GROMACS .gro file of C-alpha atoms in nm:
model
  369
    1MET     CA    1   0.000   0.000   0.000
    2PRO     CA    2   0.159   0.335  -0.100
    3ALA     CA    3   0.259   0.573   0.175
    4GLN     CA    4   0.020   0.860   0.239
    5SER     CA    5   0.145   1.170   0.059
    6LEU     CA    6   0.216   1.495   0.238
    7THR     CA    7  -0.043   1.673   0.023
    8SER     CA    8  -0.311   1.430   0.141
    9LEU     CA    9  -0.221   1.510   0.501
   10MET     CA   10  -0.208   1.887   0.455
   11SER     CA   11  -0.408   2.104   0.216
   12PHE     CA   12  -0.378   2.480   0.246
   13GLN     CA   13  -0.600   2.728   0.065
   14PRO     CA   14  -0.426   3.007  -0.131
   15PHE     CA   15  -0.347   3.307   0.089
   16GLY     CA   16  -0.599   3.535  -0.083
   17LEU     CA   17  -0.514   3.858   0.096
   18LEU     CA   18  -0.141   3.824   0.033
   19ARG     CA   19  -0.198   3.751  -0.336
   20PHE     CA   20  -0.429   4.050  -0.373
   21LEU     CA   21  -0.185   4.284  -0.198
   22MET     CA   22   0.117   4.150  -0.386
   23LYS     CA   23  -0.058   4.207  -0.718
   24TYR     CA   24  -0.068   4.582  -0.654
   25TRP     CA   25   0.194   4.649  -0.385
   26LYS     CA   26   0.470   4.784  -0.606
   27ASN     CA   27   0.241   4.987  -0.831
   28VAL     CA   28   0.038   5.185  -0.577
   29GLU     CA   29   0.137   5.519  -0.427
   30THR     CA   30  -0.066   5.495  -0.106
   31ASP     CA   31  -0.126   5.188   0.109
   32ILE     CA   32  -0.416   5.229   0.351
   33GLY     CA   33  -0.508   4.862   0.363
   34SER     CA   34  -0.215   4.723   0.560
   35SER     CA   35  -0.222   4.671   0.935
   36ASN     CA   36   0.136   4.774   1.002
   37MET     CA   37   0.274   5.114   1.085
   38GLU     CA   38   0.455   5.314   0.819
   39GLY     CA   39   0.796   5.155   0.779
   40HIS     CA   40   1.149   5.265   0.863
   41ASN     CA   41   1.468   5.288   0.660
   42PHE     CA   42   1.792   5.119   0.758
   43SER     CA   43   1.965   5.458   0.764
   44GLU     CA   44   1.765   5.546   1.077
   45PHE     CA   45   1.949   5.275   1.270
   46ASN     CA   46   2.279   5.199   1.097
   47HIS     CA   47   2.472   5.450   1.309
   48GLN     CA   48   2.374   5.250   1.618
   49ILE     CA   49   2.481   4.912   1.484
   50GLU     CA   50   2.821   4.776   1.575
   51ASP     CA   51   2.997   4.534   1.343
   52PHE     CA   52   2.883   4.171   1.374
   53GLU     CA   53   2.961   3.836   1.216
   54LEU     CA   54   2.736   3.707   0.939
   55ALA     CA   55   2.749   3.360   1.087
   56TRP     CA   56   2.465   3.140   1.202
   57ALA     CA   57   2.242   3.294   1.464
   58TYR     CA   58   2.163   3.087   1.772
   59PRO     CA   59   1.870   2.866   1.663
   60PHE     CA   60   1.616   2.987   1.918
   61GLY     CA   61   1.722   3.349   1.936
   62ASP     CA   62   2.025   3.550   2.041
   63LYS     CA   63   2.042   3.543   2.422
   64SER     CA   64   2.063   3.921   2.459
   65LEU     CA   65   1.760   3.964   2.229
   66ARG     CA   66   1.559   3.711   2.427
   67GLU     CA   67   1.657   3.894   2.744
   68LEU     CA   68   1.528   4.222   2.600
   69ILE     CA   69   1.199   4.060   2.499
   70ALA     CA   70   1.164   3.889   2.836
   71LYS     CA   71   1.232   4.210   3.027
   72GLU     CA   72   0.976   4.404   2.824
   73TYR     CA   73   0.701   4.150   2.886
   74GLY     CA   74   0.787   4.059   3.244
   75VAL     CA   75   0.882   3.696   3.183
   76GLU     CA   76   1.202   3.493   3.209
   77THR     CA   77   1.438   3.435   2.918
   78LYS     CA   78   1.359   3.063   2.926
   79ASN     CA   79   0.999   3.150   2.834
   80VAL     CA   80   1.097   3.317   2.503
   81MET     CA   81   1.183   3.170   2.164
   82VAL     CA   82   1.266   3.392   1.865
   83THR     CA   83   1.106   3.302   1.532
   84VAL     CA   84   1.102   3.410   1.169
   85GLY     CA   85   0.805   3.642   1.216
   86ALA     CA   86   0.485   3.577   1.410
   87SER     CA   87   0.359   3.360   1.124
   88GLU     CA   88   0.628   3.101   1.189
   89ALA     CA   89   0.557   3.122   1.561
   90ASN     CA   90   0.188   3.047   1.504
   91PHE     CA   91   0.268   2.760   1.268
   92ILE     CA   92   0.518   2.606   1.509
   93VAL     CA   93   0.276   2.622   1.802
   94CYS     CA   94   0.007   2.440   1.603
   95LEU     CA   95   0.248   2.176   1.474
   96ALA     CA   96   0.388   2.114   1.821
   97LEU     CA   97   0.067   2.097   2.023
   98LEU     CA   98  -0.224   1.983   1.807
   99GLU     CA   99  -0.300   1.612   1.803
  100LYS     CA  100  -0.516   1.389   1.585
  101GLY     CA  101  -0.884   1.447   1.654
  102ASP     CA  102  -0.842   1.788   1.816
  103LYS     CA  103  -1.108   2.054   1.763
  104VAL     CA  104  -0.977   2.409   1.724
  105ILE     CA  105  -1.165   2.735   1.784
  106VAL     CA  106  -1.087   3.004   1.526
  107GLU     CA  107  -1.238   3.350   1.485
  108ASN     CA  108  -1.426   3.496   1.190
  109PRO     CA  109  -1.353   3.743   1.042
  110ALA     CA  110  -0.985   3.666   1.085
  111TYR     CA  111  -0.641   3.712   0.940
  112GLN     CA  112  -0.645   3.415   0.707
  113THR     CA  113  -0.342   3.226   0.836
  114LEU     CA  114  -0.478   3.211   1.190
  115ALA     CA  115  -0.778   3.012   1.069
  116GLU     CA  116  -0.609   2.833   0.782
  117ILE     CA  117  -0.310   2.684   0.967
  118PRO     CA  118  -0.513   2.437   1.178
  119ARG     CA  119  -0.762   2.372   0.897
  120GLY     CA  120  -0.484   2.311   0.646
  121LEU     CA  121  -0.314   2.074   0.889
  122GLY     CA  122  -0.632   1.866   0.891
  123PHE     CA  123  -0.790   1.956   1.225
  124GLU     CA  124  -1.160   2.013   1.288
  125ILE     CA  125  -1.248   2.382   1.302
  126GLU     CA  126  -1.515   2.551   1.514
  127VAL     CA  127  -1.583   2.910   1.410
  128LEU     CA  128  -1.633   3.181   1.671
  129GLU     CA  129  -1.809   3.469   1.499
  130ARG     CA  130  -1.743   3.836   1.570
  131ARG     CA  131  -2.056   4.014   1.450
  132TYR     CA  132  -2.077   4.359   1.296
  133GLU     CA  133  -2.402   4.434   1.478
  134ASP     CA  134  -2.222   4.367   1.809
  135ALA     CA  135  -1.935   4.601   1.714
  136PHE     CA  136  -1.723   4.288   1.661
  137GLU     CA  137  -1.699   4.230   2.037
  138PHE     CA  138  -1.555   3.899   2.155
  139ASP     CA  139  -1.832   3.644   2.224
  140LEU     CA  140  -1.714   3.507   2.558
  141ALA     CA  141  -2.022   3.296   2.626
  142ARG     CA  142  -1.996   3.119   2.291
  143CYS     CA  143  -1.622   3.064   2.332
  144LEU     CA  144  -1.670   2.905   2.675
  145GLU     CA  145  -1.949   2.688   2.535
  146MET     CA  146  -1.718   2.563   2.261
  147MET     CA  147  -1.446   2.487   2.514
  148ARG     CA  148  -1.689   2.292   2.732
  149GLY     CA  149  -1.796   2.107   2.418
  150GLY     CA  150  -1.452   1.960   2.364
  151ALA     CA  151  -1.249   2.217   2.173
  152ARG     CA  152  -0.897   2.155   2.301
  153PHE     CA  153  -0.732   2.457   2.144
  154ALA     CA  154  -0.831   2.812   2.052
  155ILE     CA  155  -0.660   3.073   1.836
  156LEU     CA  156  -0.740   3.433   1.925
  157CYS     CA  157  -0.602   3.764   1.798
  158ASN     CA  158  -0.597   4.043   2.055
  159PRO     CA  159  -0.642   4.320   1.953
  160HIS     CA  160  -0.835   4.156   1.675
  161ASN     CA  161  -0.734   4.170   1.309
  162PRO     CA  162  -0.911   4.300   1.096
  163THR     CA  163  -1.155   4.484   1.326
  164GLY     CA  164  -0.914   4.645   1.573
  165VAL     CA  165  -1.130   4.544   1.873
  166ALA     CA  166  -0.961   4.439   2.199
  167THR     CA  167  -1.076   4.155   2.425
  168SER     CA  168  -1.105   4.266   2.788
  169GLU     CA  169  -0.891   4.144   3.077
  170ASN     CA  170  -1.198   3.996   3.246
  171ASP     CA  171  -1.281   3.792   2.937
  172LEU     CA  172  -0.921   3.671   2.915
  173LYS     CA  173  -0.933   3.560   3.279
  174GLU     CA  174  -1.252   3.361   3.220
  175ILE     CA  175  -1.099   3.197   2.914
  176ALA     CA  176  -0.793   3.108   3.121
  177GLU     CA  177  -1.006   2.950   3.395
  178MET     CA  178  -1.190   2.739   3.140
  179ALA     CA  179  -0.864   2.636   2.971
  180GLU     CA  180  -0.725   2.517   3.304
  181GLU     CA  181  -1.047   2.330   3.380
  182GLN     CA  182  -1.057   2.165   3.036
  183ASP     CA  183  -0.680   2.107   3.004
  184SER     CA  184  -0.669   2.314   2.686
  185TYR     CA  185  -0.447   2.587   2.544
  186ILE     CA  186  -0.507   2.929   2.393
  187LEU     CA  187  -0.279   3.067   2.122
  188ALA     CA  188  -0.301   3.445   2.159
  189ASP     CA  189  -0.159   3.642   1.868
  190GLU     CA  190  -0.088   3.975   2.040
  191ILE     CA  191   0.104   4.136   1.757
  192PHE     CA  192  -0.104   4.458   1.781
  193ARG     CA  193  -0.117   4.486   2.160
  194ASP     CA  194   0.153   4.752   2.192
  195ILE     CA  195  -0.030   4.985   1.952
  196MET     CA  196  -0.280   5.049   2.231
  197SER     CA  197  -0.160   5.358   2.416
  198GLU     CA  198  -0.443   5.338   2.672
  199GLY     CA  199  -0.647   5.056   2.824
  200ARG     CA  200  -0.399   4.793   2.709
  201PRO     CA  201  -0.486   4.445   2.843
  202PRO     CA  202  -0.208   4.260   3.022
  203LEU     CA  203   0.004   4.007   2.839
  204SER     CA  204  -0.231   3.709   2.842
  205TYR     CA  205   0.051   3.474   2.947
  206SER     CA  206   0.076   3.675   3.270
  207LEU     CA  207  -0.283   3.569   3.351
  208SER     CA  208  -0.227   3.198   3.296
  209ASP     CA  209   0.035   2.966   3.149
  210ARG     CA  210  -0.248   2.816   2.944
  211PHE     CA  211  -0.194   3.113   2.714
  212ILE     CA  212   0.077   3.100   2.449
  213VAL     CA  213   0.159   3.446   2.314
  214THR     CA  214   0.304   3.531   1.973
  215ALA     CA  215   0.408   3.869   1.836
  216SER     CA  216   0.668   4.040   1.617
  217ILE     CA  217   0.822   4.373   1.521
  218SER     CA  218   0.630   4.378   1.190
  219LYS     CA  219   0.318   4.573   1.285
  220VAL     CA  220   0.381   4.821   1.568
  221PHE     CA  221   0.730   4.905   1.448
  222GLY     CA  222   0.675   4.872   1.071
  223MET     CA  223   0.966   4.631   1.026
  224GLY     CA  224   0.802   4.335   0.856
  225GLY     CA  225   1.093   4.297   0.617
  226LEU     CA  226   1.313   4.172   0.899
  227ARG     CA  227   1.085   3.870   0.956
  228LEU     CA  228   1.149   3.866   1.330
  229GLY     CA  229   0.897   3.745   1.586
  230TRP     CA  230   0.874   3.545   1.907
  231VAL     CA  231   0.664   3.312   2.116
  232ILE     CA  232   0.618   3.336   2.493
  233ALA     CA  233   0.511   3.024   2.684
  234GLN     CA  234   0.589   2.798   2.977
  235GLU     CA  235   0.933   2.638   2.958
  236ASP     CA  236   0.823   2.284   2.873
  237LEU     CA  237   0.621   2.416   2.578
  238ILE     CA  238   0.912   2.628   2.457
  239GLU     CA  239   1.120   2.309   2.446
  240LYS     CA  240   0.855   2.146   2.226
  241PHE     CA  241   0.850   2.449   1.997
  242GLU     CA  242   1.229   2.439   1.969
  243GLY     CA  243   1.207   2.079   1.852
  244VAL     CA  244   0.981   2.186   1.565
  245LYS     CA  245   1.172   2.502   1.471
  246GLU     CA  246   1.488   2.296   1.424
  247TYR     CA  247   1.324   2.140   1.119
  248ILE     CA  248   1.169   2.455   0.970
  249SER     CA  249   1.392   2.762   0.971
  250VAL     CA  250   1.666   2.651   1.215
  251ALA     CA  251   1.739   3.014   1.306
  252SER     CA  252   1.648   3.373   1.232
  253ALA     CA  253   1.875   3.596   1.022
  254THR     CA  254   2.163   3.747   1.219
  255PRO     CA  255   2.112   4.102   1.075
  256SER     CA  256   1.744   4.086   1.168
  257GLU     CA  257   1.826   3.996   1.527
  258GLN     CA  258   2.078   4.282   1.552
  259ILE     CA  259   1.824   4.538   1.430
  260ALA     CA  260   1.554   4.386   1.651
  261LYS     CA  261   1.772   4.458   1.953
  262LEU     CA  262   1.782   4.823   1.852
  263THR     CA  263   1.405   4.819   1.820
  264PHE     CA  264   1.375   4.726   2.187
  265MET     CA  265   1.645   4.974   2.286
  266ASN     CA  266   1.458   5.253   2.104
  267ARG     CA  267   1.117   5.117   2.198
  268LYS     CA  268   0.987   5.428   2.376
  269GLU     CA  269   1.050   5.658   2.079
  270LEU     CA  270   0.914   5.407   1.827
  271LEU     CA  271   0.595   5.355   2.027
  272GLU     CA  272   0.541   5.729   2.062
  273ARG     CA  273   0.569   5.760   1.684
  274ALA     CA  274   0.310   5.484   1.637
  275TRP     CA  275   0.072   5.628   1.896
  276GLY     CA  276   0.105   5.969   1.734
  277PHE     CA  277  -0.010   5.829   1.400
  278VAL     CA  278  -0.315   5.670   1.562
  279GLN     CA  279  -0.417   5.971   1.770
  280ASN     CA  280  -0.378   6.216   1.482
  281ASN     CA  281  -0.543   6.002   1.217
  282ARG     CA  282  -0.838   5.835   1.390
  283PRO     CA  283  -1.054   6.154   1.384
  284ILE     CA  284  -0.978   6.191   1.012
  285VAL     CA  285  -1.090   5.834   0.942
  286LYS     CA  286  -1.403   5.885   1.151
  287GLY     CA  287  -1.490   6.199   0.956
  288TRP     CA  288  -1.432   6.031   0.621
  289ILE     CA  289  -1.659   5.739   0.710
  290GLU     CA  290  -1.934   5.973   0.828
  291SER     CA  291  -1.912   6.176   0.506
  292ASN     CA  292  -1.965   5.876   0.276
  293GLU     CA  293  -2.319   5.740   0.249
  294CYS     CA  294  -2.203   5.400   0.123
  295VAL     CA  295  -1.962   5.344   0.414
  296GLU     CA  296  -2.046   5.272   0.778
  297CYS     CA  297  -1.849   5.141   1.073
  298SER     CA  298  -1.980   4.998   1.400
  299THR     CA  299  -1.647   5.060   1.575
  300LEU     CA  300  -1.313   5.224   1.500
  301GLY     CA  301  -1.139   4.979   1.732
  302VAL     CA  302  -0.839   5.061   1.949
  303VAL     CA  303  -0.544   5.026   1.712
  304ASN     CA  304  -0.436   5.164   1.374
  305PHE     CA  305  -0.702   5.007   1.153
  306CYS     CA  306  -1.075   4.942   1.138
  307PHE     CA  307  -1.312   4.730   0.930
  308PRO     CA  308  -1.581   4.946   0.766
  309LYS     CA  309  -1.886   4.805   0.591
  310LEU     CA  310  -1.973   4.898   0.232
  311ILE     CA  311  -2.334   4.960   0.129
  312GLY     CA  312  -2.413   4.870  -0.232
  313VAL     CA  313  -2.046   4.824  -0.324
  314ASP     CA  314  -1.854   4.507  -0.409
  315GLU     CA  315  -1.541   4.538  -0.197
  316VAL     CA  316  -1.312   4.347  -0.434
  317GLN     CA  317  -1.416   4.558  -0.733
  318PHE     CA  318  -1.376   4.866  -0.515
  319GLY     CA  319  -1.029   4.749  -0.418
  320ARG     CA  320  -0.931   4.687  -0.780
  321VAL     CA  321  -1.049   5.028  -0.898
  322ALA     CA  322  -0.878   5.199  -0.604
  323ALA     CA  323  -0.550   5.021  -0.679
  324GLU     CA  324  -0.549   5.023  -1.059
  325LYS     CA  325  -0.691   5.367  -1.128
  326TYR     CA  326  -0.618   5.565  -0.812
  327LYS     CA  327  -0.300   5.389  -0.696
  328THR     CA  328  -0.439   5.331  -0.348
  329LEU     CA  329  -0.442   4.996  -0.169
  330ILE     CA  330  -0.711   4.858   0.063
  331ALA     CA  331  -0.769   4.504   0.197
  332PRO     CA  332  -1.103   4.352   0.082
  333GLY     CA  333  -1.310   4.187   0.354
  334ARG     CA  334  -1.374   3.855   0.183
  335PHE     CA  335  -1.008   3.770   0.237
  336PHE     CA  336  -1.083   3.786   0.610
  337GLY     CA  337  -1.402   3.582   0.575
  338LEU     CA  338  -1.650   3.871   0.566
  339PRO     CA  339  -1.746   4.021   0.228
  340SER     CA  340  -1.884   4.376   0.197
  341HIS     CA  341  -1.619   4.506   0.437
  342PHE     CA  342  -1.263   4.627   0.395
  343ARG     CA  343  -0.972   4.686   0.628
  344LEU     CA  344  -0.870   5.050   0.644
  345GLY     CA  345  -0.529   5.120   0.796
  346TYR     CA  346  -0.409   5.458   0.918
  347GLY     CA  347  -0.069   5.403   1.079
  348MET     CA  348   0.106   5.660   0.863
  349ARG     CA  349   0.175   6.027   0.806
  350THR     CA  350  -0.145   6.227   0.791
  351GLU     CA  351  -0.080   6.362   0.442
  352SER     CA  352  -0.054   6.005   0.307
  353LEU     CA  353  -0.379   5.907   0.476
  354GLU     CA  354  -0.565   6.212   0.348
  355LYS     CA  355  -0.449   6.146  -0.008
  356GLY     CA  356  -0.553   5.783   0.019
  357LEU     CA  357  -0.899   5.868   0.154
  358GLU     CA  358  -0.949   6.121  -0.123
  359ASN     CA  359  -0.870   5.847  -0.374
  360LEU     CA  360  -1.105   5.602  -0.202
  361SER     CA  361  -1.388   5.853  -0.235
  362LEU     CA  362  -1.326   5.868  -0.609
  363ALA     CA  363  -1.320   5.489  -0.632
  364LEU     CA  364  -1.645   5.467  -0.434
  365ASN     CA  365  -1.813   5.705  -0.676
  366GLU     CA  366  -1.727   5.468  -0.960
  367THR     CA  367  -1.822   5.141  -0.792
  368SER     CA  368  -2.133   5.227  -0.588
  369SER     CA  369  -2.466   5.111  -0.728
   0.00000   0.00000   0.00000
């Protein structure tokens, strides 16, 4: 009998959002669909970088980098593993912990990989809806019901992508209690947590070691090109994750780790820059939404993006017209599992945002029914 092929064990759907963005990325002038902050140039940091060897990095993260991450989040170095972006961290956690027959809770709408990783690996999915009419608030009661019903693992994004809504500390505590009762784990992608300048929930791992936290420098610090992330978890889980990482990427890039250290050393200034973008631009986004009859939004969220609803407009066609004719990029909602919406990002200089919104208004005029 022939051996079972890898493709019969795993079957991943195309990453629709990435393919849409990549189609237009290099040809647009304004990107107000991405969830990251406006990026940085190497010249901003090269004067702070001392010479270093271009040899192999330590497989699970340079010790001094892990110490910086641990100090920032109030954990021990042994609880931190460095990864090639948060995406690798999320993939490793699922590969290491999920077992045959497991049911996994995933959110909808969602950043596609968070839902697709467990589904593509062949695990049963239970969908936890975030509803527009409820301002995309986290449905704690339904989540707890799913956990009582046998879901052994849940994947949550907090603050949530693409809606920008944060789950409260009280809800996180109740999830933790249920996870301990049911002997389950929660993967918490907290890549946007630091964008919150006020009302920021605690690191979920600090509430319970049933939480496994992933994050990176891609979003808050606009350094996605470095592909540098991390996972925070109890020591025995970190050891399991290390055993998987050895067979995927082995190690992060040495230059990325060196620049990541500078990110943590300059963290205060970088966060103030990010918070400034959000505070200056949120009123502009609110005004633009209110001025367009075919756009509405039940919440602006707490970070640097929101998820407006379109009335009488196909969001993919809208996105194509905006990109092709007006050189402005948005992220259509169907790639997050919810058509008729789009992700609108505003972590950038105000003049770039205003130009992008002006272009979106023109695109709406052409695509509204």
